[in-house]
Coordinates of C-alpha atoms in Angstrom, one line a residue:
M1 CA -34.4 4.0 5.3
N2 CA -34.0 1.8 7.7
V3 CA -31.3 2.5 10.0
F4 CA -28.8 0.2 12.2
C5 CA -27.3 2.8 14.7
F6 CA -24.0 3.1 16.6
G7 CA -23.2 5.8 19.3
A8 CA -19.3 6.1 19.6
G9 CA -18.5 7.4 23.1
K10 CA -20.7 10.1 25.2
A11 CA -21.6 12.0 22.5
G12 CA -22.8 9.6 20.1
G13 CA -25.0 7.9 22.2
N14 CA -26.6 10.9 22.9
V15 CA -27.6 11.1 19.7
V16 CA -28.8 7.4 19.5
E17 CA -31.0 7.4 22.7
Q18 CA -32.5 10.8 20.4
L19 CA -33.2 9.6 17.7
L20 CA -34.7 6.1 19.7
R21 CA -36.7 8.5 21.3
Y22 CA -38.4 10.5 18.2
E23 CA -39.0 7.5 16.0
R24 CA -41.2 6.3 19.5
Q25 CA -43.1 9.8 19.7
L26 CA -43.7 9.3 15.7
K27 CA -45.2 6.0 16.4
T28 CA -42.4 4.8 13.1
D29 CA -40.5 2.0 13.1
F30 CA -37.2 2.9 11.0
I31 CA -34.5 1.2 13.4
V32 CA -33.8 -2.0 12.8
G33 CA -30.9 -1.6 16.2
A34 CA -29.2 0.3 18.5
A35 CA -25.9 -0.1 19.8
A36 CA -23.0 2.2 21.9
C37 CA -19.7 1.6 22.4
D38 CA -17.8 3.5 25.1
T39 CA -14.2 4.1 27.3
T40 CA -16.4 6.1 30.3
A41 CA -18.6 2.9 32.2
A42 CA -20.6 5.9 33.9
D43 CA -22.1 7.1 30.4
L44 CA -23.0 3.7 29.0
D45 CA -24.7 3.5 32.5
A46 CA -26.8 6.7 31.9
L47 CA -28.4 4.9 28.9
T48 CA -32.1 4.1 29.2
L49 CA -33.3 3.3 25.5
I50 CA -30.8 1.5 24.2
P51 CA -30.1 -2.5 25.0
E52 CA -28.1 -2.7 27.9
D53 CA -26.8 -5.5 25.9
A54 CA -26.4 -3.3 23.0
R55 CA -23.6 -1.1 25.4
V56 CA -20.1 -2.1 24.9
L57 CA -17.2 -0.3 27.6
F58 CA -13.7 -1.1 25.4
G59 CA -10.3 0.4 26.6
A60 CA -11.1 -0.7 30.2
A61 CA -7.6 -2.0 30.6
E62 CA -6.3 0.7 30.3
T63 CA -8.7 3.6 31.9
N64 CA -10.4 1.5 34.5
G65 CA -13.9 2.7 32.8
D66 CA -12.9 6.4 33.1
G67 CA -12.1 7.4 29.3
F68 CA -9.0 8.4 27.8
E69 CA -9.5 12.6 28.9
G70 CA -9.2 13.8 25.4
D71 CA -6.1 11.7 24.0
A72 CA -7.9 10.4 20.9
A73 CA -4.2 9.3 19.9
R74 CA -4.9 6.0 23.3
G75 CA -8.5 6.4 22.0
A76 CA -8.0 5.3 18.6
E77 CA -5.1 2.6 19.5
A78 CA -7.5 1.1 21.9
A79 CA -10.8 1.3 19.1
K80 CA -8.8 -0.9 16.6
R81 CA -6.8 -3.0 19.0
E82 CA -10.7 -4.0 20.3
H83 CA -12.8 -3.5 16.6
R84 CA -14.7 -6.7 16.6
Q85 CA -15.9 -6.3 20.4
L86 CA -17.0 -3.4 19.1
L87 CA -19.1 -4.7 16.9
E88 CA -20.8 -7.4 19.0
P89 CA -23.9 -5.8 18.7
T90 CA -24.7 -6.9 15.2
D91 CA -24.3 -10.3 15.5
T92 CA -28.0 -11.2 16.9
A93 CA -29.2 -8.1 14.9
P94 CA -31.1 -8.0 11.9
I95 CA -28.4 -6.5 9.9
A96 CA -29.8 -7.9 6.5
T97 CA -33.4 -5.6 7.3
S98 CA -31.3 -2.4 6.8
D99 CA -30.1 -0.1 4.4
A100 CA -27.9 1.5 6.2
F101 CA -25.7 2.4 9.0
V102 CA -25.5 5.6 11.2
V103 CA -22.4 5.9 13.3
C104 CA -23.2 8.8 15.6
A105 CA -19.6 11.0 17.5
G106 CA -18.8 14.0 19.1
L107 CA -14.9 14.4 17.7
G108 CA -14.3 16.3 20.4
G109 CA -13.3 13.9 22.7
G110 CA -10.6 11.1 22.9
T111 CA -13.3 8.7 22.0
G112 CA -15.7 9.6 20.1
G113 CA -14.0 10.6 17.2
P114 CA -11.4 7.8 16.6
T115 CA -14.0 5.0 17.6
A116 CA -16.6 5.5 14.6
A117 CA -14.0 6.3 12.1
V118 CA -12.8 2.2 13.4
I119 CA -16.2 1.1 13.6
A120 CA -16.8 2.7 10.0
E121 CA -14.1 1.2 8.1
Q122 CA -14.7 -2.3 10.1
L123 CA -18.7 -2.1 8.4
S124 CA -18.2 -1.2 5.0
E125 CA -15.3 -4.5 4.8
L126 CA -18.3 -6.4 6.4
Y127 CA -21.4 -5.6 4.6
D128 CA -22.6 -4.2 1.7
Q129 CA -24.8 -1.4 3.2
P130 CA -23.7 1.9 3.0
V131 CA -22.5 3.9 6.1
Y132 CA -22.7 6.9 7.5
G133 CA -21.4 9.7 10.4
V134 CA -23.3 11.9 12.1
A135 CA -20.6 14.3 13.2
T136 CA -21.2 17.1 16.1
F137 CA -18.3 19.8 16.6
S138 CA -17.5 21.0 20.6
T139 CA -19.2 24.1 21.5
S140 CA -15.4 24.8 22.6
T141 CA -13.8 27.5 20.1
T142 CA -10.4 28.0 22.2
D143 CA -9.6 24.4 22.9
P144 CA -6.3 23.5 21.1
Q145 CA -6.8 19.7 22.1
C146 CA -10.0 19.7 21.1
A147 CA -10.0 21.4 17.7
S148 CA -6.8 19.3 17.0
N149 CA -9.0 15.8 18.0
T150 CA -12.2 17.6 15.7
L151 CA -10.1 17.9 12.7
R152 CA -8.7 15.1 13.2
S153 CA -11.0 12.6 13.7
L154 CA -13.0 14.8 10.7
R155 CA -10.4 13.9 8.4
Q156 CA -11.2 10.0 9.1
L157 CA -14.6 10.2 9.2
V158 CA -14.9 11.0 6.0
S159 CA -13.1 9.0 4.2
A160 CA -14.0 5.9 6.3
T161 CA -17.9 7.1 5.6
D162 CA -19.9 7.2 2.7
H163 CA -21.3 10.6 4.1
V164 CA -21.1 13.0 7.1
F165 CA -24.0 14.9 8.4
G166 CA -22.1 18.1 10.2
F167 CA -23.4 19.6 13.1
D168 CA -21.9 22.9 14.7
T169 CA -23.1 23.0 17.9
A170 CA -20.8 25.8 19.1
S171 CA -23.9 28.0 15.4
W172 CA -26.5 26.8 17.8
V173 CA -25.4 28.5 21.5
K174 CA -23.4 31.7 22.7
D175 CA -22.7 31.2 25.5
E176 CA -20.2 28.2 26.8
P177 CA -20.1 26.5 29.4
I178 CA -23.9 24.5 28.3
S179 CA -25.1 22.4 30.6
E180 CA -26.7 19.1 30.1
E181 CA -29.5 19.9 29.7
Q182 CA -29.2 22.3 26.0
Y183 CA -27.3 19.0 24.6
D184 CA -29.9 17.1 25.0
T185 CA -31.5 20.0 23.5
L186 CA -29.2 20.0 20.4
D187 CA -28.8 16.2 20.3
A188 CA -32.8 16.8 20.5
E189 CA -32.9 18.8 17.4
L190 CA -30.3 16.9 15.2
A191 CA -31.9 14.0 16.1
R192 CA -35.4 15.2 14.7
R193 CA -34.2 16.1 11.7
L194 CA -32.5 12.6 10.8
G195 CA -35.4 11.2 12.3
A196 CA -37.7 12.9 9.7
L197 CA -35.6 12.2 6.6
F198 CA -35.0 8.2 8.0
A199 CA -38.7 8.4 8.4
A200 CA -39.7 9.5 5.1
G201 CA -41.9 7.4 2.9
E202 CA -42.7 4.8 5.5
V203 CA -46.0 3.3 4.6
T204 CA -47.9 2.3 7.1
T205 CA -51.7 2.7 5.1
A206 CA -52.8 3.6 2.0
D207 CA -53.1 7.5 3.1
D208 CA -49.6 7.2 3.4
V209 CA -48.4 6.7 0.1
G210 CA -46.6 10.2 -1.4
A211 CA -46.6 11.3 -4.6
S212 CA -43.0 11.3 -5.5
V213 CA -42.1 8.2 -2.3
V214 CA -38.7 9.1 -1.0
D215 CA -37.6 5.8 -0.4
A216 CA -34.2 4.4 0.6
S217 CA -32.6 5.2 -2.6
E218 CA -33.5 8.8 -2.9
I219 CA -31.2 9.3 -0.2
M220 CA -28.5 7.2 -0.9
N221 CA -28.3 8.6 -4.1
T222 CA -28.5 12.3 -2.8
L223 CA -24.9 11.3 0.0
R224 CA -23.6 9.4 -3.3
G225 CA -20.0 11.2 -3.8
G226 CA -19.0 11.0 -0.1
G227 CA -18.5 14.3 1.5
L228 CA -19.9 17.0 4.4
A229 CA -23.9 17.4 4.4
T230 CA -25.9 19.8 6.1
L231 CA -29.3 19.5 7.3
G232 CA -32.4 22.4 7.0
Y233 CA -35.3 22.4 8.6
S234 CA -38.8 24.2 9.3
E235 CA -42.6 23.1 11.0
R236 CA -45.7 25.3 11.5
P237 CA -48.5 23.6 12.9
L238 CA -51.7 23.4 10.6
P239 CA -54.7 24.6 11.6
P240 CA -56.7 21.7 13.6
R241 CA -58.8 19.3 11.7
D242 CA -62.5 20.1 11.2
T243 CA -63.9 19.3 14.7
S244 CA -67.7 20.2 14.1
V245 CA -70.4 16.9 14.3
R246 CA -70.1 17.4 10.3
G247 CA -66.8 16.8 10.1
R248 CA -67.2 14.0 13.0
L249 CA -69.7 12.3 10.7
K250 CA -67.8 12.7 7.8
R251 CA -64.5 10.6 8.6
L252 CA -66.8 8.3 11.3
I253 CA -68.5 6.7 7.8
G254 CA -64.6 7.3 5.6
D255 CA -65.0 9.8 4.4
D256 CA -61.4 12.0 5.0
T257 CA -61.2 14.0 3.1
E258 CA -59.9 17.5 3.7
S259 CA -60.5 21.3 1.9
V260 CA -57.2 23.1 1.1
D261 CA -56.7 26.3 -0.2
P262 CA -54.0 25.6 -2.9
I263 CA -52.8 28.9 -2.6
D264 CA -52.6 28.6 1.4
S265 CA -50.6 25.4 0.8
L266 CA -48.8 26.7 -2.2
N267 CA -47.5 30.2 0.4
R268 CA -46.6 27.3 3.4
I269 CA -44.5 25.2 1.8
T270 CA -42.1 28.1 -0.2
T271 CA -42.2 30.5 3.1
Q272 CA -40.6 26.8 5.3
T273 CA -38.4 26.0 2.7
R274 CA -37.4 29.0 2.3
E275 CA -36.1 29.1 6.2
A276 CA -34.9 25.8 6.1
V277 CA -32.9 26.9 3.6
R278 CA -31.6 30.4 5.1
G279 CA -32.4 29.8 8.4
Q280 CA -30.5 27.4 10.9
L281 CA -28.3 25.0 9.0
T282 CA -27.0 21.3 11.1
L283 CA -23.7 23.0 9.5
P284 CA -23.2 26.6 8.0
C285 CA -22.0 26.5 5.4
D286 CA -22.4 28.2 2.0
I287 CA -25.5 26.0 -0.1
E288 CA -23.9 27.1 -3.8
T289 CA -21.0 24.8 -3.5
A290 CA -23.6 21.8 -2.3
S291 CA -23.6 19.0 -5.7
R292 CA -27.0 17.2 -4.5
G293 CA -29.6 18.4 -2.9
L294 CA -33.2 16.5 -1.5
L295 CA -36.5 17.9 -0.4
V296 CA -39.2 16.8 1.6
I297 CA -42.0 17.6 2.6
T298 CA -44.2 16.1 5.6
G299 CA -47.9 16.6 7.0
R300 CA -51.7 16.1 6.1
P301 CA -52.4 14.5 2.3
A302 CA -54.1 17.9 1.1
W303 CA -51.5 20.0 2.6
L304 CA -49.0 18.5 0.2
N305 CA -49.2 20.9 -3.0
R306 CA -47.3 19.0 -6.1
D307 CA -46.9 22.1 -7.8
A308 CA -45.6 24.3 -4.6
I309 CA -42.6 21.2 -4.2
S310 CA -42.0 20.7 -7.6
Q311 CA -41.6 24.9 -7.9
N312 CA -39.8 24.9 -4.8
Q313 CA -38.1 22.4 -5.9
G314 CA -36.5 24.7 -8.5
W315 CA -36.0 27.4 -6.5
L316 CA -33.3 24.9 -4.9
E317 CA -32.0 24.5 -7.5
E318 CA -31.4 28.2 -8.5
Q319 CA -30.1 28.5 -4.7
T320 CA -27.0 25.6 -5.4
G321 CA -26.9 25.7 -9.3
S322 CA -27.3 21.5 -9.0
L323 CA -29.3 20.2 -11.0
E324 CA -29.2 16.9 -9.0
V325 CA -32.4 18.2 -6.3
R326 CA -34.8 16.0 -5.6
N327 CA -38.2 16.0 -3.9
G328 CA -40.5 13.8 -2.2
D329 CA -44.0 14.3 -0.4
D330 CA -44.2 12.3 3.2
P331 CA -48.2 12.0 3.7
R332 CA -49.0 11.9 7.4
P333 CA -52.8 11.8 8.1
D334 CA -52.8 12.6 11.6
A335 CA -49.8 15.5 11.5
D336 CA -51.0 18.6 12.8
A337 CA -47.9 20.5 11.4
L338 CA -46.4 21.2 8.1
S339 CA -42.6 20.0 7.8
V340 CA -40.0 21.2 5.3
L341 CA -36.4 19.1 5.4
V342 CA -33.7 20.1 3.2
V343 CA -30.6 17.7 3.1
L344 CA -27.7 19.2 1.0
G345 CA -25.1 17.3 0.0
G346 CA -21.4 17.2 -0.9
V347 CA -20.9 21.1 0.9
A348 CA -17.3 22.9 0.6
P349 CA -16.1 22.8 4.9
P350 CA -17.6 26.0 5.8
E351 CA -15.5 28.3 7.8
R352 CA -15.8 26.8 11.2
L353 CA -12.9 24.6 9.9
T354 CA -10.7 26.6 9.4
A355 CA -11.3 29.1 12.2
L356 CA -10.8 25.3 14.0
Q357 CA -7.4 24.8 12.4
A358 CA -6.2 28.5 13.7
V359 CA -6.8 27.6 17.0
A360 CA -5.0 23.6 16.4
D361 CA -2.4 25.2 15.2
G362 CA -1.9 25.9 19.4
D363 CA -1.1 22.6 19.4
D364 CA 2.2 20.6 17.8
S365 CA 0.1 17.7 18.0
T366 CA -2.5 18.0 14.9
D367 CA -1.8 16.3 11.5
A368 CA -4.6 17.3 10.0

């Protein structure tokens, strides 16, 4: 799936930066363009991979480039007033080659959440491609203003997009406050999962074509209907390729086949699928509430056991109670690991939102 990525606010810009970094590391090409907007000049200046001419500072007349300090109402007003400026990076971008827009934001502050909703609304009016949100919840569990902003911005973003990928950072850390390095680690983990989804199905050679290709339509069908989605992921190293003289000679003459025990590949895929679902989801939730699912297995072609993938698709259907679970294999001839990505769409609001509501009730400004 080719995507154009927007980062709104500091957290959103950082997620887009990590997506660009992941794309480079994987040597893929699924991002057709990237942009960031913020009311804090220093946060925009700190970005390195998003092109400088695609970084938009707005609200400067009110903030002097120092941000709204958590005031989401003022942030929303500025975004609505300057909405055309926010979309200027799309004027010269190859939008026609994109399958979707991805708008990333942290929801606890005064800029990212409200701005992301405005951007999503404008994109939906101007273009035919679906618009997906990426919403990161603050690690704070006690700040009423932060809780209020999160709830309000999430409601607005879900309403303005075709689906929202949730990332509850509080479920990933034990202690507060966390450092900038820890935030970078969390954003990199989120980007790895999103990147694994968007990069799946990209074909560079004949060996890269999967038996069940994960194309843009498969992702769109999994995310249709709107709501919240969560991502599960598991990655384990594969045994190294044969480096003996015989193995090197085989590859030299074009024989790149790899001998793999079907039982071994079955066990690996089964174990990792369960790890992905029962391990650390981006948004902890009751998986039985998922309306749709997508299972993507990535690795060297010989390890992509189609029977194993089909069996685990069936297991995922049993766990979710949904008959709309799709699967796909993503061959990577040079991969040194086997990865399993699980997308669960249309999940019910998690307990974390109930907890945030209890905190926000202490703030009279909330209307979530």
